[in-house]
Tab-separated table of C-alpha atoms in Angstrom:
chain	number	residue	atom	x	y	z
O	424	UNK	CA	126.167	95.008	78.950
O	425	UNK	CA	124.881	92.017	76.960
O	426	UNK	CA	124.827	88.310	77.671
O	427	UNK	CA	123.235	86.195	80.373
O	428	UNK	CA	121.953	87.874	83.525
O	429	UNK	CA	120.641	86.745	86.903
O	430	UNK	CA	117.840	88.422	88.835
O	431	UNK	CA	117.480	88.488	92.614
O	432	UNK	CA	114.068	89.331	94.080
O	433	UNK	CA	113.379	90.052	97.755
O	434	UNK	CA	109.826	90.283	99.115
O	435	UNK	CA	110.552	92.377	102.193
O	436	UNK	CA	108.342	93.847	104.876
O	437	UNK	CA	108.590	97.338	103.406
O	438	UNK	CA	108.696	96.553	99.716
O	439	UNK	CA	109.924	94.384	96.868
O	440	UNK	CA	113.560	94.827	95.875
O	441	UNK	CA	115.210	93.520	92.741
O	442	UNK	CA	118.816	93.229	91.631
O	443	UNK	CA	120.102	92.348	88.188
O	444	UNK	CA	123.642	90.947	88.062
O	445	UNK	CA	126.049	89.316	85.670
O	446	UNK	CA	127.176	85.717	86.340
O	447	UNK	CA	130.402	87.237	87.688
O	448	UNK	CA	128.483	89.246	90.278
O	449	UNK	CA	128.618	92.685	88.657
O	450	UNK	CA	125.523	94.741	89.485
O	451	UNK	CA	123.698	95.805	86.326
O	452	UNK	CA	120.518	97.406	87.720
O	453	UNK	CA	118.413	97.826	90.854
O	454	UNK	CA	114.692	98.466	91.346
O	455	UNK	CA	112.313	98.783	94.296
O	456	UNK	CA	108.580	99.162	94.869
O	457	UNK	CA	106.927	99.686	98.250
O	458	UNK	CA	103.665	98.559	99.812
O	459	UNK	CA	101.840	99.373	103.050
O	460	UNK	CA	101.889	97.592	106.400
O	461	UNK	CA	98.464	97.363	108.047
O	462	UNK	CA	97.855	97.214	111.794
O	463	UNK	CA	94.067	96.767	112.160
O	464	UNK	CA	94.414	96.060	115.896
O	465	UNK	CA	97.167	96.683	118.471
O	466	UNK	CA	99.866	94.049	118.057
O	467	UNK	CA	98.624	92.950	114.652
O	468	UNK	CA	100.665	93.230	111.442
O	469	UNK	CA	99.201	92.309	108.067
O	470	UNK	CA	99.830	92.841	104.375
O	471	UNK	CA	97.958	92.065	101.199
O	472	UNK	CA	99.718	89.409	99.101
O	473	UNK	CA	98.247	91.203	96.082
O	474	UNK	CA	100.387	94.210	97.015
O	475	UNK	CA	103.489	91.990	96.977
O	476	UNK	CA	102.619	90.716	93.528
O	477	UNK	CA	101.880	94.144	92.085
O	478	UNK	CA	105.176	95.463	93.495
O	479	UNK	CA	106.976	92.441	92.061
O	480	UNK	CA	105.610	93.235	88.604
O	481	UNK	CA	106.827	96.829	88.902
O	482	UNK	CA	110.312	95.623	89.825
O	483	UNK	CA	110.455	92.948	87.121
O	484	UNK	CA	109.276	95.330	84.417
O	485	UNK	CA	111.873	97.929	85.396
O	486	UNK	CA	114.706	95.402	85.500
O	487	UNK	CA	113.602	93.803	82.228
O	488	UNK	CA	113.583	97.225	80.606
O	489	UNK	CA	117.153	97.838	81.738
O	490	UNK	CA	118.474	94.363	80.927
O	491	UNK	CA	120.840	94.299	77.978
O	492	UNK	CA	120.860	90.549	77.773
O	493	UNK	CA	118.825	87.469	78.618
O	494	UNK	CA	117.637	86.885	82.184
O	495	UNK	CA	118.331	83.171	82.714
O	496	UNK	CA	117.483	82.743	86.386
O	497	UNK	CA	115.557	84.293	89.271
O	498	UNK	CA	116.472	83.860	92.934
O	499	UNK	CA	113.840	84.521	95.599
O	500	UNK	CA	114.200	85.691	99.179
O	501	UNK	CA	111.725	87.328	101.506
O	502	UNK	CA	110.370	88.051	104.948
O	503	UNK	CA	110.092	84.860	106.990
O	504	UNK	CA	107.368	83.345	109.200
O	505	UNK	CA	104.301	84.961	107.609
O	506	UNK	CA	101.153	83.021	106.716
O	507	UNK	CA	99.406	83.318	103.360
O	508	UNK	CA	96.127	81.377	103.329
O	509	UNK	CA	94.817	80.225	99.938
O	510	UNK	CA	91.616	78.464	98.893
O	511	UNK	CA	91.305	75.548	96.458
O	512	UNK	CA	91.588	77.937	93.489
O	513	UNK	CA	94.771	79.480	94.847
O	514	UNK	CA	92.989	82.704	95.743
O	515	UNK	CA	93.969	84.655	98.872
O	516	UNK	CA	91.439	84.181	101.684
O	517	UNK	CA	92.481	87.011	103.999
O	518	UNK	CA	95.414	89.406	104.482
O	519	UNK	CA	98.690	87.673	105.309
O	520	UNK	CA	99.682	87.614	108.981
O	521	UNK	CA	103.309	88.740	109.215
O	522	UNK	CA	106.412	87.767	111.192
O	523	UNK	CA	106.070	90.766	113.525
O	524	UNK	CA	102.438	90.045	114.438
O	525	UNK	CA	101.942	89.374	118.166
O	526	UNK	CA	98.385	88.029	118.355
O	527	UNK	CA	99.191	84.328	118.879
O	528	UNK	CA	100.372	84.112	122.489
O	529	UNK	CA	97.588	81.701	123.486
O	530	UNK	CA	98.285	79.498	120.473
O	531	UNK	CA	101.982	79.303	121.377
O	532	UNK	CA	101.060	77.963	124.814
O	533	UNK	CA	98.679	75.502	123.160
O	534	UNK	CA	101.414	74.208	120.848
O	535	UNK	CA	103.819	73.628	123.722
O	536	UNK	CA	101.115	71.802	125.664
O	537	UNK	CA	100.236	69.583	122.696
O	538	UNK	CA	103.803	68.788	121.660
O	539	UNK	CA	105.903	69.463	124.742
O	540	UNK	CA	108.364	72.341	124.905
O	541	UNK	CA	111.496	70.189	124.775
O	542	UNK	CA	110.143	67.862	122.104
O	543	UNK	CA	109.220	70.870	119.977
O	544	UNK	CA	112.773	72.172	120.199
O	545	UNK	CA	114.170	68.720	119.365
O	546	UNK	CA	112.193	68.588	116.135
O	547	UNK	CA	111.796	72.187	115.001
O	548	UNK	CA	114.798	73.750	116.721
O	549	UNK	CA	112.803	76.505	118.428
O	550	UNK	CA	110.231	77.105	121.154
O	551	UNK	CA	106.806	78.339	120.109
O	552	UNK	CA	107.012	82.074	119.436
O	553	UNK	CA	104.296	84.384	118.153
O	554	UNK	CA	106.162	85.188	114.938
O	555	UNK	CA	106.174	81.645	113.568
O	556	UNK	CA	103.665	80.350	111.030
O	557	UNK	CA	102.232	77.388	112.976
O	558	UNK	CA	100.533	79.422	115.749
O	559	UNK	CA	99.005	81.649	113.044
O	560	UNK	CA	97.288	78.600	111.550
O	561	UNK	CA	95.886	77.682	114.968
O	562	UNK	CA	94.771	81.283	115.499
O	563	UNK	CA	92.838	81.230	112.231
O	564	UNK	CA	91.142	77.967	113.188
O	565	UNK	CA	90.039	79.386	116.537
O	566	UNK	CA	89.142	82.942	115.552
O	567	UNK	CA	88.063	82.842	111.889
O	568	UNK	CA	86.510	79.386	111.405
O	569	UNK	CA	84.786	80.358	108.152
O	570	UNK	CA	88.105	81.395	106.631
O	571	UNK	CA	89.831	78.342	108.095
O	572	UNK	CA	87.284	76.046	106.449
O	573	UNK	CA	88.305	77.434	103.047
O	574	UNK	CA	92.055	76.858	103.481
O	575	UNK	CA	93.720	74.436	101.071
O	576	UNK	CA	97.236	75.870	100.978
O	577	UNK	CA	99.435	77.793	103.420
O	578	UNK	CA	102.486	79.572	102.028
O	579	UNK	CA	105.269	81.830	103.224
O	580	UNK	CA	105.349	85.312	101.646
O	581	UNK	CA	108.018	84.796	98.995
O	582	UNK	CA	106.511	81.419	98.114
O	583	UNK	CA	103.243	83.109	97.198
O	584	UNK	CA	105.185	85.214	94.709
O	585	UNK	CA	106.849	82.040	93.411
O	586	UNK	CA	103.373	80.565	92.873
O	587	UNK	CA	102.301	83.638	90.909
O	588	UNK	CA	105.477	83.533	88.805
O	589	UNK	CA	105.594	79.809	88.064
O	590	UNK	CA	102.346	78.137	89.148
O	591	UNK	CA	104.368	75.906	91.499
O	592	UNK	CA	103.764	75.320	95.228
O	593	UNK	CA	107.235	75.131	96.748
O	594	UNK	CA	109.447	76.398	99.550
O	595	UNK	CA	113.060	76.016	100.665
O	596	UNK	CA	114.280	74.356	103.841
O	597	UNK	CA	115.748	77.577	105.228
O	598	UNK	CA	112.461	79.486	105.020
O	599	UNK	CA	110.437	76.434	106.080
O	600	UNK	CA	112.504	76.296	109.280
O	601	UNK	CA	110.647	79.462	110.300
O	602	UNK	CA	107.250	77.780	110.320
O	603	UNK	CA	107.720	75.630	113.459
O	604	UNK	CA	106.526	72.673	111.358
O	605	UNK	CA	109.804	71.495	109.800
O	606	UNK	CA	111.832	68.555	111.061
O	607	UNK	CA	115.268	70.177	110.920
O	608	UNK	CA	117.153	66.873	110.769
O	609	UNK	CA	115.029	65.421	107.962
O	610	UNK	CA	114.663	68.787	106.215
O	611	UNK	CA	111.013	68.037	105.534
O	612	UNK	CA	107.672	68.630	107.224
O	613	UNK	CA	107.316	66.852	110.558
O	614	UNK	CA	104.492	64.311	110.542
O	615	UNK	CA	104.599	64.306	114.349
O	616	UNK	CA	104.080	68.058	114.647
O	617	UNK	CA	101.426	68.168	111.948
O	618	UNK	CA	99.484	65.365	113.632
O	619	UNK	CA	99.749	66.972	117.077
O	620	UNK	CA	98.456	70.292	115.731
O	621	UNK	CA	95.879	68.752	113.335
O	622	UNK	CA	97.351	70.565	110.319
O	623	UNK	CA	96.945	68.693	107.003
O	624	UNK	CA	100.271	67.950	105.319
O	625	UNK	CA	98.719	68.566	101.896
O	626	UNK	CA	98.287	72.237	102.806
O	627	UNK	CA	102.048	72.710	102.799
O	628	UNK	CA	104.280	73.033	99.719
O	629	UNK	CA	107.068	70.656	98.787
O	630	UNK	CA	110.379	71.488	100.486
O	631	UNK	CA	113.485	72.010	98.340
O	632	UNK	CA	117.053	73.052	99.040
O	633	UNK	CA	117.811	76.707	98.313
O	634	UNK	CA	119.829	76.252	95.089
O	635	UNK	CA	117.321	73.851	93.480
O	636	UNK	CA	115.182	74.964	90.550
O	637	UNK	CA	111.531	74.982	91.618
O	638	UNK	CA	109.738	76.317	88.552
O	639	UNK	CA	109.930	78.232	85.313
O	640	UNK	CA	108.574	81.668	84.463
């Protein structure tokens, strides 16, 4: 098959998955590449963002090899809620803390005390749960202050891969809703929540709608 093609890329918990399709939706090729899940302590779940990127390259190379046509667009999806901490050079500071990590119970209570349980739900649409990104940021501040002092950017998993592909810091409103920091009505970061939790707004990427173009490879 020749002509224009679209590529879908999913950064999942178990591996990167890619799908090459025609504009009409016909599947042209599939590719996958796995990576490990690390549990250094009971209840912890971490992955190396470098593993995501290396798996992404495997998938993209395989799909590019099998593409009989020009790939004109890439769509990204991925595991939600995780926290990727980057320094001022965009380098990973520590392993990403994943959606299924359960270490942040104390930080969830702290968030609800600082914001108020009902007010939190009014803004972010959810109570504070251990899986969300916001309590992970507070956990890092409390438990790894040296790493926290180096943080300049916090990304969701698939958005780290976007950064590696395009050099752009961006996210979409759907994924950002899983951080506990998004104002769901405004579809942008909540200044009230960020102020209450002492999280700098400049750490967070710009929020786009899902279909918007956010960078070029």
